[in-house]
Structures are given as structure tokens and as C-alpha cells.
Amino acid sequence: MPDATLDRIAIVMMSAAGDAVHTLPVVNALKRQHPASHITWILQPAPATLVQGHRAVDEIILFDRSRGMRAFTDIRRTLARRAFDLVINLQVYFKAGIVTAFAHAPVKLGFDRARARDLNWLFTNRKIPPHPNQHVQEQYFEFLRELGVPHEPVEWHLGPWPDEKPWQREFFSSFDRPAAAMVVATSKPEKDWLPERWAEVSDALWHDFALDPVIVGGRSDRELHAERIILDRARHKPRSALGSGLRKLVSILDGSALALAPDTGPLHMAVAIERPVVSLMGYTNPKRTGPYRRYHDLIVDAYGDPGEDYPISMDNRLDRMTRIQVRDVLDRVERWRQRYATSSGPKA
């Protein structure tokens, strides 16, 4: 297939923002190799707001799982009117297999049988070869390798885009010191850190590092709960930008000198725009879902036991995030100050 003409390509990746970030280098590589191709991305409404308008994405088809079974009816009706040369199923779950089955294409590329779950392998007619566990980003590059498409240079082009710059300037116009964006909750409580400790970190960022902390993320119940505790306990009340939306969050991260986050979408967004990020990892394996290629020296690793050389795996470990102490995080912030602070962001 390396020599095949691919005029119309469909990407099935319907997961959250972090996986959308990991998908962007795949989309960019396909567009570099096949610049005349029309790339359609099937994904959920929330991550769709992150990539809407991206220069390599020609079309977005929404899969709104909140509609239950109607979501499958909707997507089947939409895909019935389209034909593709290639469908790439980047997910291993059954729902992605169903959507892949609805798409019309002579080639449907998916995971090998060993890694595909929920009978997902039944819905593709071509598989990537089996491979040991590796970082999620490298795993996606296996699809490019199968297609004969170089993945280097790894590019995201996440922004902020030119029409977003005025909002960014307005947002930071009241800051008189560099900003530090704090992601205080995730989609899974097992990945969250304690809000009381975020409050201590927030105070230290202000008093000891001359940074202006900003709470970022959505407005879920847990995020609002964490915000209340942080604002109640911190001596210096941090700013809050909860609910800004993913595109504005890109601008906030880009304008910040530093980000701090558990394993969640904004962590990978920060890496994509080359913003130093202190990663708080305990529930998920940092070697598989941690920051890709950059800022490994800023990881707080509570996933492994002291001295443990754990393998790359999909295994999660419960009750590890509470092992992370405030001093562990501040040690990484000090490391950031020594290694990155002079060149981190427009406000640094």
C-alpha cells in the first residue's frame, strides 16, 4: 500500500483529548505524504473542539456517545453517503469497530488480534503487526509504518493559531509575573491528586518561585470541588480559568511558563506546544502515557516503587497518587527553574 493513491482517508479515534493530541502527528504525517488527500476524522464532540480548524483535518464527523444507540444510527447514516480509500481504526474497543464497519473502504487498517479488544479485530481487513508495549504515541506510529509513511518529523501544529492570539494577549494582559497552569483534576478520580496539596503547591509557586498560578480544566463536579478547596486553603488565591474550553486552554498553556498536570489531555497538549510540564503520575504507567520525548526529568513518578525498573504496560496501580508529596512536586518545579525557566514561554 505504500504506493497506493489515497484520496480519501478516514481516521477513527473517538477517545478523549489526550488521544486526540497523539493522533495529530499521524494526521500531519499522512497529509505530508499525501497532500491532496481529504482526511476525515471521526471523534467525539469534546475533543473535536480541540482539532476543529486544524490545517491537516479536512472534515470532522461527530460521534456523540451521549445519544446512546442513536449515536450509532447517526454515524451509520452519515457514513453511508461517503466512500474512502482507507479507514484507520486507532482504537481497540468494540464501539470503534462498529463505526469502522459502517465506513465504506477497500482497506480498513486496525490493531493486530492480540491487542484488539472486544472483537474489534473482526471489523478490519488489514492489521498492523504484533508489537511489544510502547508509548501510546509510538504505538500510533505503527500504523504509519504499515502504510509506508514516515512519522518524522513529529509535528502537532496544535496552535495557538493566528486568530487566537488576540484572546491570548488579552488573557495575559493583567499578569505581572509568569503564569503556571495547574490541571487539578482528570476524567478519572484514580488519576487525581489531593486538592489540599494543590493549594500548598499554588502558594509555593507564588511565594517561592514568583509564578502566578492558574487553575485550568473543565467544569466537572470534581474540578469545581478541587477549585473550592484550593481557593479556600491557599493563602494567595490562584486565578481560575476553569471552563475556558480546549482551544483557549491551548493559548493559556502556550502563554504559561510552566504547566503542572496528572495524566490527562492538557499534559499532552503542553508537550505538543513545547511547554515544560511537571507530570504527576501514579495510576498510569509513565513509560506508556507520560510526556512523549520531552520533560521526563520533570516527572513525579509514584507508579513505580523506589528502584523499580517496571516494564511498559497497560496495568494501572491504585492508590499511588496519594504517595506524591508537595515536596516531590516542588523539587520538580525547582528543576524546571534551573533547566528551563529562562526560555519557557512568552511570560517567562
PDB file of C-alpha atoms in Angstrom, residues 15-299:
ATOM      1  CA  SER A  15     -11.446   8.948  22.643  1.00  0.00           C
ATOM      2  CA  ALA A  16     -10.628  11.988  24.785  1.00  0.00           C
ATOM      3  CA  ALA A  17      -8.347  14.999  24.288  1.00  0.00           C
ATOM      4  CA  GLY A  18      -5.098  13.208  25.142  1.00  0.00           C
ATOM      5  CA  ASP A  19      -5.595  10.603  22.435  1.00  0.00           C
ATOM      6  CA  ALA A  20      -6.615  13.335  20.016  1.00  0.00           C
ATOM      7  CA  VAL A  21      -3.263  15.005  20.674  1.00  0.00           C
ATOM      8  CA  HIS A  22      -1.474  11.714  19.973  1.00  0.00           C
ATOM      9  CA  THR A  23      -3.431  11.340  16.742  1.00  0.00           C
ATOM     10  CA  LEU A  24      -2.354  14.708  15.332  1.00  0.00           C
ATOM     11  CA  PRO A  25       1.192  13.597  14.338  1.00  0.00           C
ATOM     12  CA  VAL A  26      -0.408  10.727  12.425  1.00  0.00           C
ATOM     13  CA  VAL A  27      -2.757  13.093  10.600  1.00  0.00           C
ATOM     14  CA  ASN A  28       0.078  15.523   9.835  1.00  0.00           C
ATOM     15  CA  ALA A  29       2.310  12.737   8.514  1.00  0.00           C
ATOM     16  CA  LEU A  30      -0.458  11.439   6.239  1.00  0.00           C
ATOM     17  CA  LYS A  31      -1.010  14.952   4.910  1.00  0.00           C
ATOM     18  CA  ARG A  32       2.710  15.428   4.256  1.00  0.00           C
ATOM     19  CA  GLN A  33       2.858  12.170   2.300  1.00  0.00           C
ATOM     20  CA  HIS A  34      -0.468  12.682   0.514  1.00  0.00           C
ATOM     21  CA  PRO A  35      -1.020  16.459   0.391  1.00  0.00           C
ATOM     22  CA  ALA A  36      -4.025  16.199  -1.936  1.00  0.00           C
ATOM     23  CA  SER A  37      -5.824  13.712   0.289  1.00  0.00           C
ATOM     24  CA  HIS A  38      -9.066  14.550   2.057  1.00  0.00           C
ATOM     25  CA  ILE A  39      -8.798  13.478   5.709  1.00  0.00           C
ATOM     26  CA  THR A  40     -11.968  12.843   7.697  1.00  0.00           C
ATOM     27  CA  TRP A  41     -11.720  12.347  11.447  1.00  0.00           C
ATOM     28  CA  ILE A  42     -14.484  10.614  13.395  1.00  0.00           C
ATOM     29  CA  LEU A  43     -14.414  11.643  17.037  1.00  0.00           C
ATOM     30  CA  GLN A  44     -16.460  12.832  19.977  1.00  0.00           C
ATOM     31  CA  PRO A  45     -17.722  16.414  20.416  1.00  0.00           C
ATOM     32  CA  ALA A  46     -15.357  17.475  23.226  1.00  0.00           C
ATOM     33  CA  PRO A  47     -12.028  16.571  21.574  1.00  0.00           C
ATOM     34  CA  ALA A  48     -13.479  17.765  18.282  1.00  0.00           C
ATOM     35  CA  THR A  49     -13.342  21.313  19.645  1.00  0.00           C
ATOM     36  CA  LEU A  50      -9.577  20.903  20.053  1.00  0.00           C
ATOM     37  CA  VAL A  51      -8.875  19.974  16.425  1.00  0.00           C
ATOM     38  CA  GLN A  52     -11.656  21.840  14.660  1.00  0.00           C
ATOM     39  CA  GLY A  53      -9.991  24.100  12.097  1.00  0.00           C
ATOM     40  CA  HIS A  54      -6.676  22.215  12.133  1.00  0.00           C
ATOM     41  CA  ARG A  55      -4.915  22.656   8.807  1.00  0.00           C
ATOM     42  CA  ALA A  56      -4.498  18.904   8.205  1.00  0.00           C
ATOM     43  CA  VAL A  57      -8.077  17.941   9.103  1.00  0.00           C
ATOM     44  CA  ASP A  58     -10.474  18.446   6.203  1.00  0.00           C
ATOM     45  CA  GLU A  59     -13.635  17.130   7.836  1.00  0.00           C
ATOM     46  CA  ILE A  60     -14.874  16.108  11.267  1.00  0.00           C
ATOM     47  CA  ILE A  61     -17.727  13.681  11.784  1.00  0.00           C
ATOM     48  CA  LEU A  62     -19.066  13.654  15.319  1.00  0.00           C
ATOM     49  CA  PHE A  63     -19.833  10.505  17.263  1.00  0.00           C
ATOM     50  CA  ASP A  64     -21.864  11.694  20.250  1.00  0.00           C
ATOM     51  CA  ARG A  65     -21.952   8.747  22.627  1.00  0.00           C
ATOM     52  CA  SER A  66     -24.232  10.676  24.992  1.00  0.00           C
ATOM     53  CA  ARG A  67     -27.000   9.828  22.487  1.00  0.00           C
ATOM     54  CA  GLY A  68     -26.665   6.139  23.260  1.00  0.00           C
ATOM     55  CA  MET A  69     -27.727   3.837  20.436  1.00  0.00           C
ATOM     56  CA  ARG A  70     -28.842   6.829  18.394  1.00  0.00           C
ATOM     57  CA  ALA A  71     -25.190   7.793  18.077  1.00  0.00           C
ATOM     58  CA  PHE A  72     -24.595   4.637  16.035  1.00  0.00           C
ATOM     59  CA  THR A  73     -27.679   5.304  13.922  1.00  0.00           C
ATOM     60  CA  ASP A  74     -26.488   8.849  13.248  1.00  0.00           C
ATOM     61  CA  ILE A  75     -22.964   7.835  12.285  1.00  0.00           C
ATOM     62  CA  ARG A  76     -24.191   4.989  10.076  1.00  0.00           C
ATOM     63  CA  ARG A  77     -26.433   7.389   8.165  1.00  0.00           C
ATOM     64  CA  THR A  78     -23.611   9.906   7.758  1.00  0.00           C
ATOM     65  CA  LEU A  79     -21.026   7.365   6.607  1.00  0.00           C
ATOM     66  CA  ALA A  80     -23.447   5.759   4.138  1.00  0.00           C
ATOM     67  CA  ARG A  81     -23.039   8.834   1.930  1.00  0.00           C
ATOM     68  CA  ARG A  82     -19.226   8.634   1.839  1.00  0.00           C
ATOM     69  CA  ALA A  83     -16.596   6.371   0.315  1.00  0.00           C
ATOM     70  CA  PHE A  84     -12.968   6.202   1.442  1.00  0.00           C
ATOM     71  CA  ASP A  85      -9.793   4.647   0.105  1.00  0.00           C
ATOM     72  CA  LEU A  86      -8.565   3.875   3.597  1.00  0.00           C
ATOM     73  CA  VAL A  87     -10.010   3.713   7.100  1.00  0.00           C
ATOM     74  CA  ILE A  88      -7.576   3.700  10.029  1.00  0.00           C
ATOM     75  CA  ASN A  89      -9.022   2.430  13.295  1.00  0.00           C
ATOM     76  CA  LEU A  90      -6.679   3.676  16.013  1.00  0.00           C
ATOM     77  CA  GLN A  91      -8.766   2.245  18.847  1.00  0.00           C
ATOM     78  CA  VAL A  92      -9.071  -1.259  20.238  1.00  0.00           C
ATOM     79  CA  TYR A  93     -12.644  -1.170  21.528  1.00  0.00           C
ATOM     80  CA  PHE A  94     -15.907  -2.555  20.154  1.00  0.00           C
ATOM     81  CA  LYS A  95     -17.641   0.777  19.535  1.00  0.00           C
ATOM     82  CA  ALA A  96     -14.785   1.867  17.238  1.00  0.00           C
ATOM     83  CA  GLY A  97     -15.103  -1.449  15.425  1.00  0.00           C
ATOM     84  CA  ILE A  98     -18.802  -0.850  14.805  1.00  0.00           C
ATOM     85  CA  VAL A  99     -18.072   2.603  13.374  1.00  0.00           C
ATOM     86  CA  THR A 100     -15.306   1.125  11.227  1.00  0.00           C
ATOM     87  CA  ALA A 101     -17.796  -1.424   9.896  1.00  0.00           C
ATOM     88  CA  PHE A 102     -20.141   1.394   8.872  1.00  0.00           C
ATOM     89  CA  ALA A 103     -17.426   3.086   6.783  1.00  0.00           C
ATOM     90  CA  HIS A 104     -17.052   2.082   3.122  1.00  0.00           C
ATOM     91  CA  ALA A 105     -13.431   1.454   2.111  1.00  0.00           C
ATOM     92  CA  PRO A 106     -11.433  -1.328   0.442  1.00  0.00           C
ATOM     93  CA  VAL A 107      -8.808  -1.160   3.191  1.00  0.00           C
ATOM     94  CA  LYS A 108      -9.623  -0.949   6.892  1.00  0.00           C
ATOM     95  CA  LEU A 109      -6.441  -0.939   8.959  1.00  0.00           C
ATOM     96  CA  GLY A 110      -6.539  -1.796  12.656  1.00  0.00           C
ATOM     97  CA  PHE A 111      -4.664  -3.371  15.532  1.00  0.00           C
ATOM     98  CA  ASP A 112      -3.380  -6.918  15.480  1.00  0.00           C
ATOM     99  CA  ARG A 113      -5.616  -9.518  17.058  1.00  0.00           C
ATOM    100  CA  ALA A 114      -3.538  -9.748  20.232  1.00  0.00           C
ATOM    101  CA  ARG A 115      -4.062  -6.084  21.083  1.00  0.00           C
ATOM    102  CA  ALA A 116      -7.567  -5.529  19.707  1.00  0.00           C
ATOM    103  CA  ARG A 117     -10.248  -5.928  22.357  1.00  0.00           C
ATOM    104  CA  ASP A 118     -13.962  -6.687  22.306  1.00  0.00           C
ATOM    105  CA  LEU A 119     -13.668  -8.485  18.931  1.00  0.00           C
ATOM    106  CA  ASN A 120     -12.518  -5.216  17.378  1.00  0.00           C
ATOM    107  CA  TRP A 121     -10.227  -7.147  15.026  1.00  0.00           C
ATOM    108  CA  LEU A 122     -13.281  -8.538  13.241  1.00  0.00           C
ATOM    109  CA  PHE A 123     -14.067  -5.132  11.725  1.00  0.00           C
ATOM    110  CA  THR A 124     -10.742  -4.561   9.938  1.00  0.00           C
ATOM    111  CA  ASN A 125      -9.311  -6.414   6.945  1.00  0.00           C
ATOM    112  CA  ARG A 126      -5.703  -5.403   7.457  1.00  0.00           C
ATOM    113  CA  LYS A 127      -3.725  -5.390  10.708  1.00  0.00           C
ATOM    114  CA  ILE A 128      -0.528  -3.826  11.946  1.00  0.00           C
ATOM    115  CA  PRO A 129       2.000  -6.492  13.045  1.00  0.00           C
ATOM    116  CA  PRO A 130       2.131  -7.534  16.707  1.00  0.00           C
ATOM    117  CA  HIS A 131       4.492  -5.402  18.772  1.00  0.00           C
ATOM    118  CA  PRO A 132       5.548  -5.212  22.425  1.00  0.00           C
ATOM    119  CA  ASN A 133       4.049  -2.459  24.548  1.00  0.00           C
ATOM    120  CA  GLN A 134       5.463   1.001  23.959  1.00  0.00           C
ATOM    121  CA  HIS A 135       4.447   4.621  24.418  1.00  0.00           C
ATOM    122  CA  VAL A 136       0.978   5.368  23.039  1.00  0.00           C
ATOM    123  CA  GLN A 137       2.446   7.842  20.561  1.00  0.00           C
ATOM    124  CA  GLU A 138       4.861   5.247  19.186  1.00  0.00           C
ATOM    125  CA  GLN A 139       2.005   2.764  19.022  1.00  0.00           C
ATOM    126  CA  TYR A 140       0.109   5.082  16.680  1.00  0.00           C
ATOM    127  CA  PHE A 141       3.194   5.426  14.511  1.00  0.00           C
ATOM    128  CA  GLU A 142       2.974   1.683  13.820  1.00  0.00           C
ATOM    129  CA  PHE A 143       0.047   2.481  11.525  1.00  0.00           C
ATOM    130  CA  LEU A 144       2.167   4.906   9.533  1.00  0.00           C
ATOM    131  CA  ARG A 145       4.944   2.355   9.249  1.00  0.00           C
ATOM    132  CA  GLU A 146       2.487  -0.186   7.855  1.00  0.00           C
ATOM    133  CA  LEU A 147       1.424   2.400   5.271  1.00  0.00           C
ATOM    134  CA  GLY A 148       4.991   3.341   4.338  1.00  0.00           C
ATOM    135  CA  VAL A 149       4.545   6.868   5.672  1.00  0.00           C
ATOM    136  CA  PRO A 150       7.466   8.442   7.607  1.00  0.00           C
ATOM    137  CA  HIS A 151       6.408   9.770  11.008  1.00  0.00           C
ATOM    138  CA  GLU A 152       9.373  12.115  11.336  1.00  0.00           C
ATOM    139  CA  PRO A 153       9.354  14.990  11.879  1.00  0.00           C
ATOM    140  CA  VAL A 154       6.807  14.537  14.651  1.00  0.00           C
ATOM    141  CA  GLU A 155       4.515  17.554  14.352  1.00  0.00           C
ATOM    142  CA  TRP A 156       1.325  18.561  16.115  1.00  0.00           C
ATOM    143  CA  HIS A 157       0.605  22.109  14.848  1.00  0.00           C
ATOM    144  CA  LEU A 158      -1.723  22.494  17.815  1.00  0.00           C
ATOM    145  CA  GLY A 159      -1.530  26.266  17.985  1.00  0.00           C
ATOM    146  CA  PRO A 160      -2.399  28.724  19.203  1.00  0.00           C
ATOM    147  CA  TRP A 161      -3.471  29.737  15.724  1.00  0.00           C
ATOM    148  CA  PRO A 162      -3.215  33.346  14.453  1.00  0.00           C
ATOM    149  CA  ASP A 163      -6.863  34.206  15.111  1.00  0.00           C
ATOM    150  CA  GLU A 164      -6.444  33.022  18.725  1.00  0.00           C
ATOM    151  CA  LYS A 165      -3.534  35.317  19.532  1.00  0.00           C
ATOM    152  CA  PRO A 166      -5.668  38.404  20.397  1.00  0.00           C
ATOM    153  CA  TRP A 167      -7.557  36.435  23.066  1.00  0.00           C
ATOM    154  CA  GLN A 168      -4.280  35.136  24.452  1.00  0.00           C
ATOM    155  CA  ARG A 169      -2.845  38.638  24.704  1.00  0.00           C
ATOM    156  CA  GLU A 170      -5.989  39.859  26.443  1.00  0.00           C
ATOM    157  CA  PHE A 171      -5.964  36.965  28.903  1.00  0.00           C
ATOM    158  CA  PHE A 172      -2.369  37.581  29.970  1.00  0.00           C
ATOM    159  CA  SER A 173      -2.581  41.385  29.922  1.00  0.00           C
ATOM    160  CA  SER A 174      -3.238  41.553  33.674  1.00  0.00           C
ATOM    161  CA  PHE A 175      -0.344  39.269  34.629  1.00  0.00           C
ATOM    162  CA  ASP A 176       2.789  40.877  36.021  1.00  0.00           C
ATOM    163  CA  ARG A 177       4.691  37.618  36.515  1.00  0.00           C
ATOM    164  CA  PRO A 178       4.966  34.344  34.548  1.00  0.00           C
ATOM    165  CA  ALA A 179       1.983  32.037  34.761  1.00  0.00           C
ATOM    166  CA  ALA A 180       1.916  28.430  35.957  1.00  0.00           C
ATOM    167  CA  ALA A 181      -1.070  26.428  34.718  1.00  0.00           C
ATOM    168  CA  MET A 182      -2.316  23.799  37.195  1.00  0.00           C
ATOM    169  CA  VAL A 183      -4.552  20.945  35.999  1.00  0.00           C
ATOM    170  CA  VAL A 184      -6.207  19.901  39.249  1.00  0.00           C
ATOM    171  CA  ALA A 185      -8.496  17.030  38.167  1.00  0.00           C
ATOM    172  CA  THR A 186      -8.916  14.466  35.390  1.00  0.00           C
ATOM    173  CA  SER A 187     -11.613  12.259  33.893  1.00  0.00           C
ATOM    174  CA  LYS A 188     -10.773   9.503  36.394  1.00  0.00           C
ATOM    175  CA  PRO A 189     -10.580  10.100  40.155  1.00  0.00           C
ATOM    176  CA  GLU A 190      -7.812   7.493  40.409  1.00  0.00           C
ATOM    177  CA  LYS A 191      -5.518   9.861  38.467  1.00  0.00           C
ATOM    178  CA  ASP A 192      -6.298  12.921  40.597  1.00  0.00           C
ATOM    179  CA  TRP A 193      -4.047  14.429  43.230  1.00  0.00           C
ATOM    180  CA  LEU A 194      -5.313  15.827  46.530  1.00  0.00           C
ATOM    181  CA  PRO A 195      -6.734  19.396  46.268  1.00  0.00           C
ATOM    182  CA  GLU A 196      -5.247  20.267  49.668  1.00  0.00           C
ATOM    183  CA  ARG A 197      -1.785  19.589  48.298  1.00  0.00           C
ATOM    184  CA  TRP A 198      -2.531  21.586  45.152  1.00  0.00           C
ATOM    185  CA  ALA A 199      -3.280  24.511  47.456  1.00  0.00           C
ATOM    186  CA  GLU A 200       0.161  24.185  49.057  1.00  0.00           C
ATOM    187  CA  VAL A 201       1.821  23.972  45.661  1.00  0.00           C
ATOM    188  CA  SER A 202      -0.106  27.032  44.495  1.00  0.00           C
ATOM    189  CA  ASP A 203       1.174  29.063  47.437  1.00  0.00           C
ATOM    190  CA  ALA A 204       4.738  27.923  46.813  1.00  0.00           C
ATOM    191  CA  LEU A 205       4.510  28.827  43.131  1.00  0.00           C
ATOM    192  CA  TRP A 206       3.526  32.362  44.115  1.00  0.00           C
ATOM    193  CA  HIS A 207       5.751  32.945  47.140  1.00  0.00           C
ATOM    194  CA  ASP A 208       8.848  30.880  46.330  1.00  0.00           C
ATOM    195  CA  PHE A 209       9.006  30.821  42.539  1.00  0.00           C
ATOM    196  CA  ALA A 210       7.462  34.189  41.604  1.00  0.00           C
ATOM    197  CA  LEU A 211       4.889  32.449  39.409  1.00  0.00           C
ATOM    198  CA  ASP A 212       1.210  33.310  39.030  1.00  0.00           C
ATOM    199  CA  PRO A 213      -0.759  30.035  39.416  1.00  0.00           C
ATOM    200  CA  VAL A 214      -3.822  29.489  37.220  1.00  0.00           C
ATOM    201  CA  ILE A 215      -6.299  26.643  37.728  1.00  0.00           C
ATOM    202  CA  VAL A 216      -7.215  25.212  34.320  1.00  0.00           C
ATOM    203  CA  GLY A 217      -9.508  22.500  33.040  1.00  0.00           C
ATOM    204  CA  GLY A 218     -13.213  21.909  32.624  1.00  0.00           C
ATOM    205  CA  ARG A 219     -16.131  22.422  34.965  1.00  0.00           C
ATOM    206  CA  SER A 220     -16.881  18.885  36.069  1.00  0.00           C
ATOM    207  CA  ASP A 221     -18.043  18.304  39.629  1.00  0.00           C
ATOM    208  CA  ARG A 222     -14.598  17.107  40.718  1.00  0.00           C
ATOM    209  CA  GLU A 223     -12.826  20.032  39.109  1.00  0.00           C
ATOM    210  CA  LEU A 224     -15.181  22.507  40.791  1.00  0.00           C
ATOM    211  CA  HIS A 225     -14.757  20.671  44.089  1.00  0.00           C
ATOM    212  CA  ALA A 226     -10.968  20.859  43.795  1.00  0.00           C
ATOM    213  CA  GLU A 227     -11.197  24.549  42.896  1.00  0.00           C
ATOM    214  CA  ARG A 228     -13.263  25.293  46.017  1.00  0.00           C
ATOM    215  CA  ILE A 229     -10.782  23.554  48.303  1.00  0.00           C
ATOM    216  CA  ILE A 230      -7.777  25.243  46.692  1.00  0.00           C
ATOM    217  CA  LEU A 231      -9.324  28.704  46.875  1.00  0.00           C
ATOM    218  CA  ASP A 232     -10.345  28.081  50.497  1.00  0.00           C
ATOM    219  CA  ARG A 233      -6.956  26.836  51.672  1.00  0.00           C
ATOM    220  CA  ALA A 234      -4.429  28.817  49.650  1.00  0.00           C
ATOM    221  CA  ARG A 235      -3.049  31.927  51.303  1.00  0.00           C
ATOM    222  CA  HIS A 236      -2.688  33.562  47.897  1.00  0.00           C
ATOM    223  CA  LYS A 237      -5.794  32.784  45.880  1.00  0.00           C
ATOM    224  CA  PRO A 238      -4.833  31.480  42.433  1.00  0.00           C
ATOM    225  CA  ARG A 239      -6.625  32.615  39.328  1.00  0.00           C
ATOM    226  CA  SER A 240      -9.141  30.204  37.855  1.00  0.00           C
ATOM    227  CA  ALA A 241      -9.758  29.602  34.172  1.00  0.00           C
ATOM    228  CA  LEU A 242     -11.902  26.502  34.555  1.00  0.00           C
ATOM    229  CA  GLY A 243     -14.287  26.058  31.658  1.00  0.00           C
ATOM    230  CA  SER A 244     -12.243  28.070  29.181  1.00  0.00           C
ATOM    231  CA  GLY A 245     -12.569  25.319  26.562  1.00  0.00           C
ATOM    232  CA  LEU A 246      -9.816  23.318  24.907  1.00  0.00           C
ATOM    233  CA  ARG A 247      -8.812  25.879  22.287  1.00  0.00           C
ATOM    234  CA  LYS A 248      -8.407  28.637  24.850  1.00  0.00           C
ATOM    235  CA  LEU A 249      -6.589  26.181  27.086  1.00  0.00           C
ATOM    236  CA  VAL A 250      -4.012  25.797  24.309  1.00  0.00           C
ATOM    237  CA  SER A 251      -3.484  29.565  24.450  1.00  0.00           C
ATOM    238  CA  ILE A 252      -3.209  29.521  28.247  1.00  0.00           C
ATOM    239  CA  LEU A 253      -0.679  26.694  28.225  1.00  0.00           C
ATOM    240  CA  ASP A 254       1.288  28.363  25.446  1.00  0.00           C
ATOM    241  CA  GLY A 255       1.412  31.640  27.356  1.00  0.00           C
ATOM    242  CA  SER A 256       2.427  29.998  30.624  1.00  0.00           C
ATOM    243  CA  ALA A 257       5.987  29.413  31.708  1.00  0.00           C
ATOM    244  CA  LEU A 258       5.156  26.059  33.252  1.00  0.00           C
ATOM    245  CA  ALA A 259       2.315  23.550  33.467  1.00  0.00           C
ATOM    246  CA  LEU A 260       1.615  21.005  36.199  1.00  0.00           C
ATOM    247  CA  ALA A 261      -0.724  18.102  35.482  1.00  0.00           C
ATOM    248  CA  PRO A 262      -1.618  14.492  36.188  1.00  0.00           C
ATOM    249  CA  ASP A 263      -2.002  12.095  33.265  1.00  0.00           C
ATOM    250  CA  THR A 264      -4.686  13.906  31.281  1.00  0.00           C
ATOM    251  CA  GLY A 265      -5.198  15.704  27.989  1.00  0.00           C
ATOM    252  CA  PRO A 266      -3.648  19.074  28.949  1.00  0.00           C
ATOM    253  CA  LEU A 267      -0.393  17.308  29.895  1.00  0.00           C
ATOM    254  CA  HIS A 268      -0.031  16.089  26.312  1.00  0.00           C
ATOM    255  CA  MET A 269      -1.205  19.416  24.940  1.00  0.00           C
ATOM    256  CA  ALA A 270       1.623  21.094  26.854  1.00  0.00           C
ATOM    257  CA  VAL A 271       4.156  18.663  25.388  1.00  0.00           C
ATOM    258  CA  ALA A 272       2.790  19.262  21.891  1.00  0.00           C
ATOM    259  CA  ILE A 273       3.376  23.013  22.148  1.00  0.00           C
ATOM    260  CA  GLU A 274       6.742  22.503  23.886  1.00  0.00           C
ATOM    261  CA  ARG A 275       5.659  23.903  27.211  1.00  0.00           C
ATOM    262  CA  PRO A 276       7.564  22.388  30.167  1.00  0.00           C
ATOM    263  CA  VAL A 277       5.208  20.305  32.288  1.00  0.00           C
ATOM    264  CA  VAL A 278       5.578  18.731  35.709  1.00  0.00           C
ATOM    265  CA  SER A 279       3.785  15.389  35.357  1.00  0.00           C
ATOM    266  CA  LEU A 280       2.182  13.759  38.403  1.00  0.00           C
ATOM    267  CA  MET A 281       2.000  10.045  37.566  1.00  0.00           C
ATOM    268  CA  GLY A 282       0.816   7.245  39.821  1.00  0.00           C
ATOM    269  CA  TYR A 283      -2.218   5.445  38.456  1.00  0.00           C
ATOM    270  CA  THR A 284      -0.974   5.046  34.870  1.00  0.00           C
ATOM    271  CA  ASN A 285       2.403   3.910  33.579  1.00  0.00           C
ATOM    272  CA  PRO A 286       4.606   6.950  32.756  1.00  0.00           C
ATOM    273  CA  LYS A 287       6.559   4.947  30.198  1.00  0.00           C
ATOM    274  CA  ARG A 288       3.361   4.392  28.222  1.00  0.00           C
ATOM    275  CA  THR A 289       1.240   7.503  28.832  1.00  0.00           C
ATOM    276  CA  GLY A 290       3.680  10.062  30.208  1.00  0.00           C
ATOM    277  CA  PRO A 291       5.053  13.056  28.293  1.00  0.00           C
ATOM    278  CA  TYR A 292       6.351  11.990  24.881  1.00  0.00           C
ATOM    279  CA  ARG A 293      10.089  12.541  24.317  1.00  0.00           C
ATOM    280  CA  ARG A 294      10.235  15.705  26.436  1.00  0.00           C
ATOM    281  CA  TYR A 295      10.324  16.721  30.105  1.00  0.00           C
ATOM    282  CA  HIS A 296      10.967  13.265  31.544  1.00  0.00           C
ATOM    283  CA  ASP A 297      13.164  14.978  34.106  1.00  0.00           C
ATOM    284  CA  LEU A 298      10.062  16.759  35.418  1.00  0.00           C
ATOM    285  CA  ILE A 299       8.014  13.584  36.036  1.00  0.00           C
TER     286      ILE A 299
END
